[in-house]
Short mmCIF file of C-alpha atoms and ligand atoms in Angstrom, two decimals:
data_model
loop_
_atom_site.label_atom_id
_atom_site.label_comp_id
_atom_site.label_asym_id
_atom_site.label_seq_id
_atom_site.Cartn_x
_atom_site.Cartn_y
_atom_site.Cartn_z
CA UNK N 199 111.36 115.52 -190.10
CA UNK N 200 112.47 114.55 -193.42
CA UNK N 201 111.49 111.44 -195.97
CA UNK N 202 113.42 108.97 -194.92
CA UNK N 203 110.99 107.33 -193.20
CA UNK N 204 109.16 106.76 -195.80
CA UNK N 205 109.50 103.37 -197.70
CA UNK N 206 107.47 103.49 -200.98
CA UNK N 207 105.38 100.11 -201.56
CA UNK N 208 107.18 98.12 -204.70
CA UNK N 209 103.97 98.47 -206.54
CA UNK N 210 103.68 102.54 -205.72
CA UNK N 211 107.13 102.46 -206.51
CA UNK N 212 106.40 101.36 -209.70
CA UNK N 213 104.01 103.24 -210.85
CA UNK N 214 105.70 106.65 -210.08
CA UNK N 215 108.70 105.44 -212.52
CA UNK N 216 106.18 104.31 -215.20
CA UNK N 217 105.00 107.49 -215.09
CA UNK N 218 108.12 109.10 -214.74
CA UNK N 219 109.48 107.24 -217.80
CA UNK N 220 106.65 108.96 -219.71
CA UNK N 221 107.60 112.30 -218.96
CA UNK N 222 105.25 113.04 -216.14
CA UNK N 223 105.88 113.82 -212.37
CA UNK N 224 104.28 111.74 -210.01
CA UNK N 225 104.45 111.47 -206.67
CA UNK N 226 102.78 109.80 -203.55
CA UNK N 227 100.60 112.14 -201.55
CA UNK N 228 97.85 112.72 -198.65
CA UNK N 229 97.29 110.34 -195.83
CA UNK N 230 99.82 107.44 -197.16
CA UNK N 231 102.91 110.44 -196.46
CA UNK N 232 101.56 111.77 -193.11
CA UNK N 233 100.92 108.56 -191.79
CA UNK N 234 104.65 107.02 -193.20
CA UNK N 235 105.90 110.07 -191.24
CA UNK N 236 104.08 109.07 -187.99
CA UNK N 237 105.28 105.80 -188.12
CA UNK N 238 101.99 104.17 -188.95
CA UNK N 239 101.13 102.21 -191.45
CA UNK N 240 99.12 103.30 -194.20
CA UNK N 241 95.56 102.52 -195.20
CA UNK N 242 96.09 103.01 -198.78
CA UNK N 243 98.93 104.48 -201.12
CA UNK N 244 96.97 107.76 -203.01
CA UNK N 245 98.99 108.78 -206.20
CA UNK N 246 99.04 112.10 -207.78
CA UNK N 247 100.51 113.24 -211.23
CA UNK N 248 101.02 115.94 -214.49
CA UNK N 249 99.69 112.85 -216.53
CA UNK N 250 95.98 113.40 -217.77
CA UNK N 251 93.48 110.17 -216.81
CA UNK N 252 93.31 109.67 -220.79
CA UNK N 253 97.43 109.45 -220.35
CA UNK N 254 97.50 107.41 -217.20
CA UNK N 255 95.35 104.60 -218.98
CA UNK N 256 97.65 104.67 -221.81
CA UNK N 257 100.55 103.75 -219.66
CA UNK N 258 98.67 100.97 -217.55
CA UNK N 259 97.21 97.82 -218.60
CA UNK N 260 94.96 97.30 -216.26
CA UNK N 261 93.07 100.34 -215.21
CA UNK N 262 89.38 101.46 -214.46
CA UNK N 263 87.41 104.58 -214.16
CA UNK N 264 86.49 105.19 -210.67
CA UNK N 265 86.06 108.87 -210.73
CA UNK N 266 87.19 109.99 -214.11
CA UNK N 267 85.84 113.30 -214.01
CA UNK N 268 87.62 114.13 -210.64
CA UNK N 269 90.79 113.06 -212.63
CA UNK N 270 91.11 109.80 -210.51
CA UNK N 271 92.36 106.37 -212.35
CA UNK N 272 92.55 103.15 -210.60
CA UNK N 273 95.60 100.76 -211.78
CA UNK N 274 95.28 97.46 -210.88
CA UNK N 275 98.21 95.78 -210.06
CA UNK N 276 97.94 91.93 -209.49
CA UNK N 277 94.53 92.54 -208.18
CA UNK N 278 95.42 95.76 -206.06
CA UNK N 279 94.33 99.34 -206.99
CA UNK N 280 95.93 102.21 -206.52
CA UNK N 281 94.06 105.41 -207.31
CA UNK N 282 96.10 107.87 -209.14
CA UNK N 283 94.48 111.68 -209.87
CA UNK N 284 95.69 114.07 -212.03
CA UNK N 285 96.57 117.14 -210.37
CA UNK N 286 93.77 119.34 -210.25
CA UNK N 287 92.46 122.98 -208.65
CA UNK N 288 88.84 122.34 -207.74
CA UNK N 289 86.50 124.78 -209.26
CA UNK N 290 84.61 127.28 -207.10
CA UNK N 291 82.68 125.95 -204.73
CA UNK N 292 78.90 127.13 -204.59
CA UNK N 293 77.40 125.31 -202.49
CA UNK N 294 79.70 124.69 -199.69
CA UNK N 295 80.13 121.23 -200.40
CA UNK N 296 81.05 120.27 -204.04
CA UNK N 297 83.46 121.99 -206.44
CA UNK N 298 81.61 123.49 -209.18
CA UNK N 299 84.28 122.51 -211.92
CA UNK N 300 87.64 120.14 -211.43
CA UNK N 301 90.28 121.89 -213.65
CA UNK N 302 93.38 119.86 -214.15
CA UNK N 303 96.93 121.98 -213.74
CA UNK N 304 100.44 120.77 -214.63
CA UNK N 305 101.54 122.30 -210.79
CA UNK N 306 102.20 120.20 -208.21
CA UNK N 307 101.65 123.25 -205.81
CA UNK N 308 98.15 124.24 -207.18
CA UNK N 309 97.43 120.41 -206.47
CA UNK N 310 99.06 120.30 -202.91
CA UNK N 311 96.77 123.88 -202.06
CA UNK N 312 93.48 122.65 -202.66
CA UNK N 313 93.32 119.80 -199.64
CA UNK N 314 92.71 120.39 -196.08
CA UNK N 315 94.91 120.09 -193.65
CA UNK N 316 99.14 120.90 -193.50
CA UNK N 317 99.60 117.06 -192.41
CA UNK N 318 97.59 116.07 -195.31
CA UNK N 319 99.56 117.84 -198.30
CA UNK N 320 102.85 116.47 -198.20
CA UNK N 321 103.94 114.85 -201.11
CA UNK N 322 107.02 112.07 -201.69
CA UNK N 323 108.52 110.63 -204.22
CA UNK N 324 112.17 109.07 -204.31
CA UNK N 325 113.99 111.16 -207.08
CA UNK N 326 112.06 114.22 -205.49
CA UNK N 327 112.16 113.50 -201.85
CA UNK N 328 109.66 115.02 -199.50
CA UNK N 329 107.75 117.94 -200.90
CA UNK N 330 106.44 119.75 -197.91
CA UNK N 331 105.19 123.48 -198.99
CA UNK N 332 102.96 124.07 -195.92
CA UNK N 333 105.12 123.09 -192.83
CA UNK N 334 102.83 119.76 -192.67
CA UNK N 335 105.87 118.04 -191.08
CA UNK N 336 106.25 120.71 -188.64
CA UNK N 337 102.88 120.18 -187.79
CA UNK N 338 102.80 116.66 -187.23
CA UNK N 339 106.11 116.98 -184.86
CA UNK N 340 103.62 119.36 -182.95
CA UNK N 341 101.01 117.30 -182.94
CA UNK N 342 98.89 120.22 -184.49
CA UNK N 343 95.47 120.03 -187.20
CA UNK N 344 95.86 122.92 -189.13
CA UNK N 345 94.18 123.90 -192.64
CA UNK N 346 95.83 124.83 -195.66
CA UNK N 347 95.85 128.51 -196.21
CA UNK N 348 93.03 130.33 -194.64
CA UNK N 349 90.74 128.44 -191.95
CA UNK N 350 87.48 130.11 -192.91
CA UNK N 351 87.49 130.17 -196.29
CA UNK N 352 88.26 126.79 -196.69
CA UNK N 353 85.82 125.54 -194.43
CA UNK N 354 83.17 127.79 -196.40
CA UNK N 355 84.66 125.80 -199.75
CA UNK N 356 84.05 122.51 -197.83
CA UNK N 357 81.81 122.10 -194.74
CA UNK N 358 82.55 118.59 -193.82
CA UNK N 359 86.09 119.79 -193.26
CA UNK N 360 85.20 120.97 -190.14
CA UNK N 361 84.16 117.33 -189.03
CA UNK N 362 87.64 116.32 -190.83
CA UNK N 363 89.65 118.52 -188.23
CA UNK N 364 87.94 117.05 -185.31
CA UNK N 365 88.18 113.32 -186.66
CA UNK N 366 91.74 113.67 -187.54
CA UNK N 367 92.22 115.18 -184.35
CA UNK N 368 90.91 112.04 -182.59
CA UNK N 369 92.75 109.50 -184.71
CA UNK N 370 96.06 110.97 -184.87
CA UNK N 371 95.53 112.23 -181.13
CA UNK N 372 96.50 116.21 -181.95
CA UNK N 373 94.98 119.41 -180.90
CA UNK N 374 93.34 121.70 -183.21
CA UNK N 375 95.18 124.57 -184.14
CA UNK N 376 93.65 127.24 -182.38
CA UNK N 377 92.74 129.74 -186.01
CA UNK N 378 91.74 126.46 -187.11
CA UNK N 379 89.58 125.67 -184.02
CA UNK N 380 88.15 129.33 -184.11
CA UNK N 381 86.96 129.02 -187.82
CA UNK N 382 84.92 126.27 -186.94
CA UNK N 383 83.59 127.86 -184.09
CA UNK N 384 81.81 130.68 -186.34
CA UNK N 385 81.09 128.49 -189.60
CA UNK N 386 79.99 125.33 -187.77
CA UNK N 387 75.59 126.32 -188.39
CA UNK N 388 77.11 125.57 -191.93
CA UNK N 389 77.88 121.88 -191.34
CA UNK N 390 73.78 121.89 -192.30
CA UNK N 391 74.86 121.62 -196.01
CA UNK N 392 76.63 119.01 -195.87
CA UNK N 393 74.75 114.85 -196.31
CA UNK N 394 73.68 113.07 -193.27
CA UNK N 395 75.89 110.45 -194.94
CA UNK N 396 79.18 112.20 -194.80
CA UNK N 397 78.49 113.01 -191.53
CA UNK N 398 77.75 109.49 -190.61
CA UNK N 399 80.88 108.44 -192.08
CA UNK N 400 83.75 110.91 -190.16
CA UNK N 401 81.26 110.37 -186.86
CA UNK N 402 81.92 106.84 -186.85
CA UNK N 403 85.78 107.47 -187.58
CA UNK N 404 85.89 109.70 -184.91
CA UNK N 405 84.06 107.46 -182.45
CA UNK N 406 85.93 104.37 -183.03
CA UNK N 407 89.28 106.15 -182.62
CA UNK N 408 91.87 106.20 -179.57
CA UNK N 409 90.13 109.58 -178.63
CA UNK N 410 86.55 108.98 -178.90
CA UNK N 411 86.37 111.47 -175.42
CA UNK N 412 87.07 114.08 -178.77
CA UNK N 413 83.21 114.53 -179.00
CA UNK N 414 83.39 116.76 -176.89
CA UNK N 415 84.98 118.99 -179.31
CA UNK N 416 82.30 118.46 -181.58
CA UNK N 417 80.33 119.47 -178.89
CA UNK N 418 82.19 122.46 -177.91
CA UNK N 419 82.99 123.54 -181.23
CA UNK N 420 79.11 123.67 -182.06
CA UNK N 421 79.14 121.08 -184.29
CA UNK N 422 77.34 118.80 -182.27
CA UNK N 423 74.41 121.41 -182.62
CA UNK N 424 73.76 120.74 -185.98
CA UNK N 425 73.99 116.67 -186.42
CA UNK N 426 72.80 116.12 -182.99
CA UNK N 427 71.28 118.47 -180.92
CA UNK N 428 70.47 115.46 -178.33
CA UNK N 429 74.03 115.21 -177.34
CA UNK N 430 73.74 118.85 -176.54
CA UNK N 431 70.65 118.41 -174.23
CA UNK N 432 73.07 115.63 -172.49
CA UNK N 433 75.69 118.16 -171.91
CA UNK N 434 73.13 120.36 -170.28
CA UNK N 435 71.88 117.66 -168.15
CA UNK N 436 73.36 117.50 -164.03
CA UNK N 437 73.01 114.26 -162.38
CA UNK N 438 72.40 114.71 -158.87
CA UNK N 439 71.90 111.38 -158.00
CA UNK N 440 74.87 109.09 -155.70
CA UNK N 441 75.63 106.53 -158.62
CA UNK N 442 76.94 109.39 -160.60
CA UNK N 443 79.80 112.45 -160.56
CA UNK N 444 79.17 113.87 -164.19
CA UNK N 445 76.39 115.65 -165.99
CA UNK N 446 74.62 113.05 -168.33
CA UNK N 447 77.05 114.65 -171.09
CA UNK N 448 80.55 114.04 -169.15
CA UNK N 449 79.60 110.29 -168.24
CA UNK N 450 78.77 109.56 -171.80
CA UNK N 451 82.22 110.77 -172.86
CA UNK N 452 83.96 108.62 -169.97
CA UNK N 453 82.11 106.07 -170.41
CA UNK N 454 83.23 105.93 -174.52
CA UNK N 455 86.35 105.78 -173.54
CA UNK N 456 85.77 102.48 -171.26
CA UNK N 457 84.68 100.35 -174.01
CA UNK N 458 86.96 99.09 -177.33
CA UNK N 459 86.88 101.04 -180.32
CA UNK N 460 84.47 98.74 -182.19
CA UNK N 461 81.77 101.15 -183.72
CA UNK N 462 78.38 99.34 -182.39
CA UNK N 463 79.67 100.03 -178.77
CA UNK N 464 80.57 102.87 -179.40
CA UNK N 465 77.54 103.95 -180.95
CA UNK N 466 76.15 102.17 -177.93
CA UNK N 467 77.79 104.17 -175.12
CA UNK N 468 76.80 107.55 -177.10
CA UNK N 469 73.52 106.92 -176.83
CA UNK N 470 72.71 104.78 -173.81
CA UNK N 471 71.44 107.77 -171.69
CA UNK N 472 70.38 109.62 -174.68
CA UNK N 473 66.83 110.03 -172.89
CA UNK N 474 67.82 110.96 -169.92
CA UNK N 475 67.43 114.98 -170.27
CA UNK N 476 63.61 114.10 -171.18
CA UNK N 477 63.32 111.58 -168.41
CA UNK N 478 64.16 113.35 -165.40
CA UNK N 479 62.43 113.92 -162.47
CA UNK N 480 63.27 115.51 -159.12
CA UNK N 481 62.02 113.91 -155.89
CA UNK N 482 61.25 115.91 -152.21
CA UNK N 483 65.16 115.65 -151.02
CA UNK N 484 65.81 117.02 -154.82
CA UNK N 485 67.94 113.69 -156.08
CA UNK N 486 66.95 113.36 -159.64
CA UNK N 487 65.63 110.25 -161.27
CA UNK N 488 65.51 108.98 -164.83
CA UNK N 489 62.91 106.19 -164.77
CA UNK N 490 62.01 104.67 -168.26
CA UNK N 491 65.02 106.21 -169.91
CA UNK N 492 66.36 103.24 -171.66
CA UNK N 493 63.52 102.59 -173.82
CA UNK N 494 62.77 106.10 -174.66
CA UNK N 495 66.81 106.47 -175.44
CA UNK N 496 66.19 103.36 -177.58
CA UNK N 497 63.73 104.84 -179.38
CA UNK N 498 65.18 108.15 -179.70
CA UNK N 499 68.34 106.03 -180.78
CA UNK N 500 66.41 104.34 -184.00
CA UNK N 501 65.29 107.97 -184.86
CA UNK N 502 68.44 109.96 -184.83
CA UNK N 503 70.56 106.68 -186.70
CA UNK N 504 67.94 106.52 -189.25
CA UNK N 505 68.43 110.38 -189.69
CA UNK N 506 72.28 110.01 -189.50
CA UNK N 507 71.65 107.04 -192.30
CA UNK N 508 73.18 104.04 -190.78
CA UNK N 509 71.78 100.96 -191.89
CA UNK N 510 69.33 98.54 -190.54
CA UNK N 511 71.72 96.02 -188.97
CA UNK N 512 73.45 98.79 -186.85
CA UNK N 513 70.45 100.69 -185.73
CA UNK N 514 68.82 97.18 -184.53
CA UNK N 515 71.49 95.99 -182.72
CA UNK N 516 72.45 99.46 -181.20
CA UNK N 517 68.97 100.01 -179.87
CA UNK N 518 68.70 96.84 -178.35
CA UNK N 519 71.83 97.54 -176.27
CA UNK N 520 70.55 100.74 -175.14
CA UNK N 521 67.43 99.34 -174.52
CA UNK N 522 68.87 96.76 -172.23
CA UNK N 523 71.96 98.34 -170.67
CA UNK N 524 70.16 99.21 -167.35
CA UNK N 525 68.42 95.77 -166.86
CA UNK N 526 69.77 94.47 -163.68
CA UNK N 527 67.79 91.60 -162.92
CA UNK N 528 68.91 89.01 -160.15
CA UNK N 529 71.70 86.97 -162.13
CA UNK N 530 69.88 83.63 -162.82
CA UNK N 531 70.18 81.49 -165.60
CA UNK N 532 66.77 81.87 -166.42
CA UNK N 533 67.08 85.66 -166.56
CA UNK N 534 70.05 85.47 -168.58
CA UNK N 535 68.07 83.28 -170.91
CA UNK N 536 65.69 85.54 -171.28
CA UNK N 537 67.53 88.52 -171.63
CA UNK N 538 69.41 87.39 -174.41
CA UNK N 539 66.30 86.42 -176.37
CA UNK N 540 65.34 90.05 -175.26
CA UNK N 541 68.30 91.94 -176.74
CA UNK N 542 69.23 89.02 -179.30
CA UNK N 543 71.99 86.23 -179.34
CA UNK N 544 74.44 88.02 -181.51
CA UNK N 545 74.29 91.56 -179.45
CA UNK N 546 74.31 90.03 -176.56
CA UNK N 547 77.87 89.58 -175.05
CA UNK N 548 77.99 93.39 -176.17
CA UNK N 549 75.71 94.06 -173.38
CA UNK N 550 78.35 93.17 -170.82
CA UNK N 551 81.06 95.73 -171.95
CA UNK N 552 78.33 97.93 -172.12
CA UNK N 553 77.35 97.69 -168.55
CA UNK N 554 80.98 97.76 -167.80
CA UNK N 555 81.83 100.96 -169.08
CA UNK N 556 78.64 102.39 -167.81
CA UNK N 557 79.44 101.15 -164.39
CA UNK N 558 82.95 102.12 -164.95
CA UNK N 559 81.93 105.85 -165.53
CA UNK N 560 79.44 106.49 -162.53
CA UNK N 561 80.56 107.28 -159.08
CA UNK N 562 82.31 105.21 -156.70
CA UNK N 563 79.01 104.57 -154.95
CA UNK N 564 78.19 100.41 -154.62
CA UNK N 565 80.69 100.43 -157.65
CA UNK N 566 82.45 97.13 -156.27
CA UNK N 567 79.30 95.41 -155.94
CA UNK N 568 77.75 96.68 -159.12
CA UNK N 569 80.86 95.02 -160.57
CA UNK N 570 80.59 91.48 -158.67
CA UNK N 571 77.14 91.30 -160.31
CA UNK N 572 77.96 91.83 -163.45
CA UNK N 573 80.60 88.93 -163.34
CA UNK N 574 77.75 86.88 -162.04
CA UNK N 575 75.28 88.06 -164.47
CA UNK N 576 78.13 86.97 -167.04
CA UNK N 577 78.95 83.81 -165.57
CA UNK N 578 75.41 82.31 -166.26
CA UNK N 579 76.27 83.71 -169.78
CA UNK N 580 78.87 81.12 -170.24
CA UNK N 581 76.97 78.51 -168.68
CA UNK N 582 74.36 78.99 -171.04
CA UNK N 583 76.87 78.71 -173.94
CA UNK N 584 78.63 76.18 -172.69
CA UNK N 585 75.75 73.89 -172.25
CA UNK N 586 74.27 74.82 -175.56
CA UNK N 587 71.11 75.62 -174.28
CA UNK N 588 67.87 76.28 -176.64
CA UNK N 589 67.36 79.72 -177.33
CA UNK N 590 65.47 79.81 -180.43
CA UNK N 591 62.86 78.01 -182.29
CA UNK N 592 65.48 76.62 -184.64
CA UNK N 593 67.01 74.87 -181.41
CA UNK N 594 63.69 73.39 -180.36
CA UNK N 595 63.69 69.97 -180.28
CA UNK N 596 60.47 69.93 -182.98
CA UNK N 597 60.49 71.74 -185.74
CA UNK N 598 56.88 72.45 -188.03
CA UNK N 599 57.25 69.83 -190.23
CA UNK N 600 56.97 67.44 -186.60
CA UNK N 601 53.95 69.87 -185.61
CA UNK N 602 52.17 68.98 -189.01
CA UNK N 603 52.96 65.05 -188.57
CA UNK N 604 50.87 65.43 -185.26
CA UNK N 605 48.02 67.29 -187.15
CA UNK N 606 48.65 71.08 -186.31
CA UNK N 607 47.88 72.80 -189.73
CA UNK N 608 50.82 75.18 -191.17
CA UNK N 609 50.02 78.81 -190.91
CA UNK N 610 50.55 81.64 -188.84
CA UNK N 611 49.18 79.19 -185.80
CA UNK N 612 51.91 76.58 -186.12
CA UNK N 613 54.37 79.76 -185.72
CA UNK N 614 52.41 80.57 -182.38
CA UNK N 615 52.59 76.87 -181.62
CA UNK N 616 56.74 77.34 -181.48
CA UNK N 617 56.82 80.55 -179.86
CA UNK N 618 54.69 79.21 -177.30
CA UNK N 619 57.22 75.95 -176.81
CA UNK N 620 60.30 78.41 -176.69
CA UNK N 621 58.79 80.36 -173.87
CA UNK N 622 58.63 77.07 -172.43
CA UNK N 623 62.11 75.58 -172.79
CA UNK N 624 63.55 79.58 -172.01
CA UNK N 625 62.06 79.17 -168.49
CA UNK N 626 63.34 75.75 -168.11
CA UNK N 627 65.83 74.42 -170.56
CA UNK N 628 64.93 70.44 -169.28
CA UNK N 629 61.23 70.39 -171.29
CA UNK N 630 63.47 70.59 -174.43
CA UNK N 631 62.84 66.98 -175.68
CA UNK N 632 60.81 65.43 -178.37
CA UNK N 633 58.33 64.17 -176.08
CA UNK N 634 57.04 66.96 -174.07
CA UNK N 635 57.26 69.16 -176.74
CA UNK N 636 54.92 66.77 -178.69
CA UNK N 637 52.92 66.22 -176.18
CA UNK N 638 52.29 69.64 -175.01
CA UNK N 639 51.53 71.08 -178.57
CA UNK N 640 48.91 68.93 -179.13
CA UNK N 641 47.29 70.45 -176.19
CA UNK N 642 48.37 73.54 -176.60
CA UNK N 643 46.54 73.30 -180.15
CA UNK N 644 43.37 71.81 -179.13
CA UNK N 645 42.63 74.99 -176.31
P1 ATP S 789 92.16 108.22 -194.22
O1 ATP S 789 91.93 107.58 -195.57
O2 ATP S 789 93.12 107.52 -193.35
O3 ATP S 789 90.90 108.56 -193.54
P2 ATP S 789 93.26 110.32 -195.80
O4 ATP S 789 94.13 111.49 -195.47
O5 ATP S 789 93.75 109.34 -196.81
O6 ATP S 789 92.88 109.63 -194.46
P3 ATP S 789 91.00 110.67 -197.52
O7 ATP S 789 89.62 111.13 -197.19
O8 ATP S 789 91.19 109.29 -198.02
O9 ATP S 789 91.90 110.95 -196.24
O10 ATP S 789 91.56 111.71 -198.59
C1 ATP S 789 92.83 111.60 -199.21
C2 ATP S 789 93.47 112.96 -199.32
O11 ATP S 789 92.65 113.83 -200.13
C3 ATP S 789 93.63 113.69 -197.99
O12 ATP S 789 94.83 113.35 -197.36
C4 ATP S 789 93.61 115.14 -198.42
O13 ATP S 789 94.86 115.54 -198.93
C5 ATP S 789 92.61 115.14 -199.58
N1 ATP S 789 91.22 115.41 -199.16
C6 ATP S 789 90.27 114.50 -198.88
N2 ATP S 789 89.09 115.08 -198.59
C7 ATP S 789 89.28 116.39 -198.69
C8 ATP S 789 88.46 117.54 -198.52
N3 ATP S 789 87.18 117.41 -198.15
N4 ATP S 789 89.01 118.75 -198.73
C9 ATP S 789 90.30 118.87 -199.12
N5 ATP S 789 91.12 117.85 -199.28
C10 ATP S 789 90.65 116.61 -199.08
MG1 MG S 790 92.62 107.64 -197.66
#
């Protein structure tokens, strides 16, 4: 593998030979190379040079400071950035997680040494050509994660690197080298220095990739132990039960791979039977049963994303899908109705590719049927849509100001007032007129 695949942007292109024609190398470098190599395009164009930030800004109009002290420079360019870093040696690191001191070096090498991975520290420009000092091309033809000099002391520099192999390993779909894999194996405890957010962030990476069925490497590496013990309990958990072939753990990673890589799903499907290994029970002919395990998983769910640091939207919506991904009731338009007040209008149709996967990854047991339903259960769905029917007090055919006309005071009562009418119009979607609804406040406020 050589550079010509690589097509510079015009913009990159241009700032290499600005900095060029000021005497300083520069090159394009990291993920933008590797992923112009693979044939895929590029989430950003990272630029690396000899010039000095104070040099870079004199050379571009536009620039700002997004991480000055790391060396990095952002150049606009018409409203795009590009981030350009001076080439640098990070310091010793102390702590196993941040570089004590950034020194800047005029080497291209020293630059190239300090990142991760082979497939990560190519660098390209188009008067140099590839620079490759690390076999990172080699590597990507082999489809192989492997760090930059010596496994286990870079992973003791750098912690989250260890989450980095595995993520990149699910993305780009390679194996782990196995030094690589066996580095991570005896410094993985260490992951514990590294921020819940970090973690959060190459998690979700991982999990929304082509190979989200790669946390099981997270798991087998004993990474998994660290972040997320619970995942651990699920591996240790048999099913002996007909709707299922897998241990708790193996049907969660099948079932990952069943829904699309869209990270509330997938944070979904991790977690829907996160309760079973504390809900099981065995009965006299020894089946086991996991009765009440989606609203203990939902709870456990809230706990472990607030820990991980997600943010309120996701955790809500997540937990109401775990909550709810086992709720099979007869497929009525009532039920849906309800249900979807239940888990929420906008998480809602998420509930059916939920189910879907989960069905998809059980045994073949009453799989057909279990399937049939769920079209039915979705069919009222659309109905439901389709007809526009109410669903929340803001689709009642009275609003407060209407209550207040009639004499119902405003205050926390009027609120009960329009609960009470919704409950009304969920069960049947015909007592949604002005009328009734009038009508039955009123009498609903005098008892
Ligand atoms: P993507 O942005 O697609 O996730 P990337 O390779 O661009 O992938 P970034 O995290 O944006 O990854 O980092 C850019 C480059 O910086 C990497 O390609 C790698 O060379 C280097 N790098 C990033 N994080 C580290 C780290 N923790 N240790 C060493 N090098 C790193
Ligand atoms: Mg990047």
């Amino acid at each position: 593998m050589t550079g010509e695949k690589i097509k510079l942007p015009r913009k990159v292109q241009h700032i290499i030979e600005a900095l060029e024609s000021g005497g300083y190398e520069a090159y394009a470098v990291g993920g933008c190379i590797r992923d112009s190599l693979l044939g895929r395009k590029p989430q950003d164009w990272d630029i690396t040079t000899s010039a000095k930030p104070e040099e870079v800004k004199k050379i571009f109009k536009r620039t700002v400071d997004t991480g000055i002290q790391h060396g990095t420079v952002t150049v606009l360019l018409e409203n795009e950035g590009f981030e350009v870093t001076t080439y640098r040696i990070d310091g010793k690191y102390e702590d196993g997680r941040h570089p004590k001191e950034v020194v800047f070096t005029p080497n291209l090498k020293e630059d190239l040494k300090r990142r991760d991975f082979t497939v990560n520290a190519m660098a390209y420009s188009e008067k140099e050509g590839l620079i490759d000092l690390f076999d990172g091309a080699g590597d990507l033809e082999r489809g192989r994660i492997r760090c930059v000099g010596d496994a286990k002391e870079r992973f003791r520099e750098d912690a989250l690197r260890m989450m980095r192999a595995v993520r990149f390993g699910a993305q780009l779909g390679f194996s782990i080298e196995e030094n690589t894999k066996k580095a991570i194996r005896a410094l993985a405890s260490s992951l514990s220095k590294i921020s819940a957010e970090r973690i959060q962030m190459e998690l979700v990476k991982l999990l929304v990739s082509d190979n989200p069925q790669e946390v099981r490497t997270l798991y087998e590496t004993g990474l998994t132990t660290v972040f997320l013990p619970e995942f651990d309990a699920m591996m240790a958990t048999e099913q002996n039960n007909p709707h299922h072939k897998y241990t708790v753990g193996e049907h969660t990673i099948v079932s990952l791979t069943h829904v699309r890589g869209e990270k509330v799903l997938r944070l979904a499907m991790l977690f829907h039977d996160v309760a079973k290994p504390v809900c099981i029970t065995r009965d006299e002919e020894g089946i086991h049963h996991f009765h009440g395990h989606p609203g203990v998983g939902s709870e456990m769910t809230r706990k472990i994303l607030r820990r991980l640091k997600f943010d309120n939207d996701t955790v809500q919506r997540v937990c109401a899908l775990v909550a709810g991904h086992d709720d099979n009731p007869p497929a009525t338009l009532r039920n849906v109705r309800r249900a979807m007040v239940r888990i929420g209008p906008g998480a809602f149709p998420h509930i059916f590719e939920v189910k879907r996967a989960d069905i998809l990854a059980q045994s073949s047991f009453k799989q057909q049927e279990k399937l049939e339903y769920l079209k039915e259960f979705e069919s009222c769905y659309r109905e439901i849509t389709e007809s526009r029917q109410c669903l929340s007090i803001k689709e009642l055919a009275v609003n407060g100001r209407d209550l207040m006309e009639i004499g119902i005071p405003a205050g926390p009562g009027l609120g009960e007032v329009l609960s009470h009418l919704l409950d009304l119009v969920i069960e049947e979607p015909e007592k949604n007129t002005r009328e009734y609804l009038l009508h039955t406040a009123k009498e609903y406020s005098i008892l």
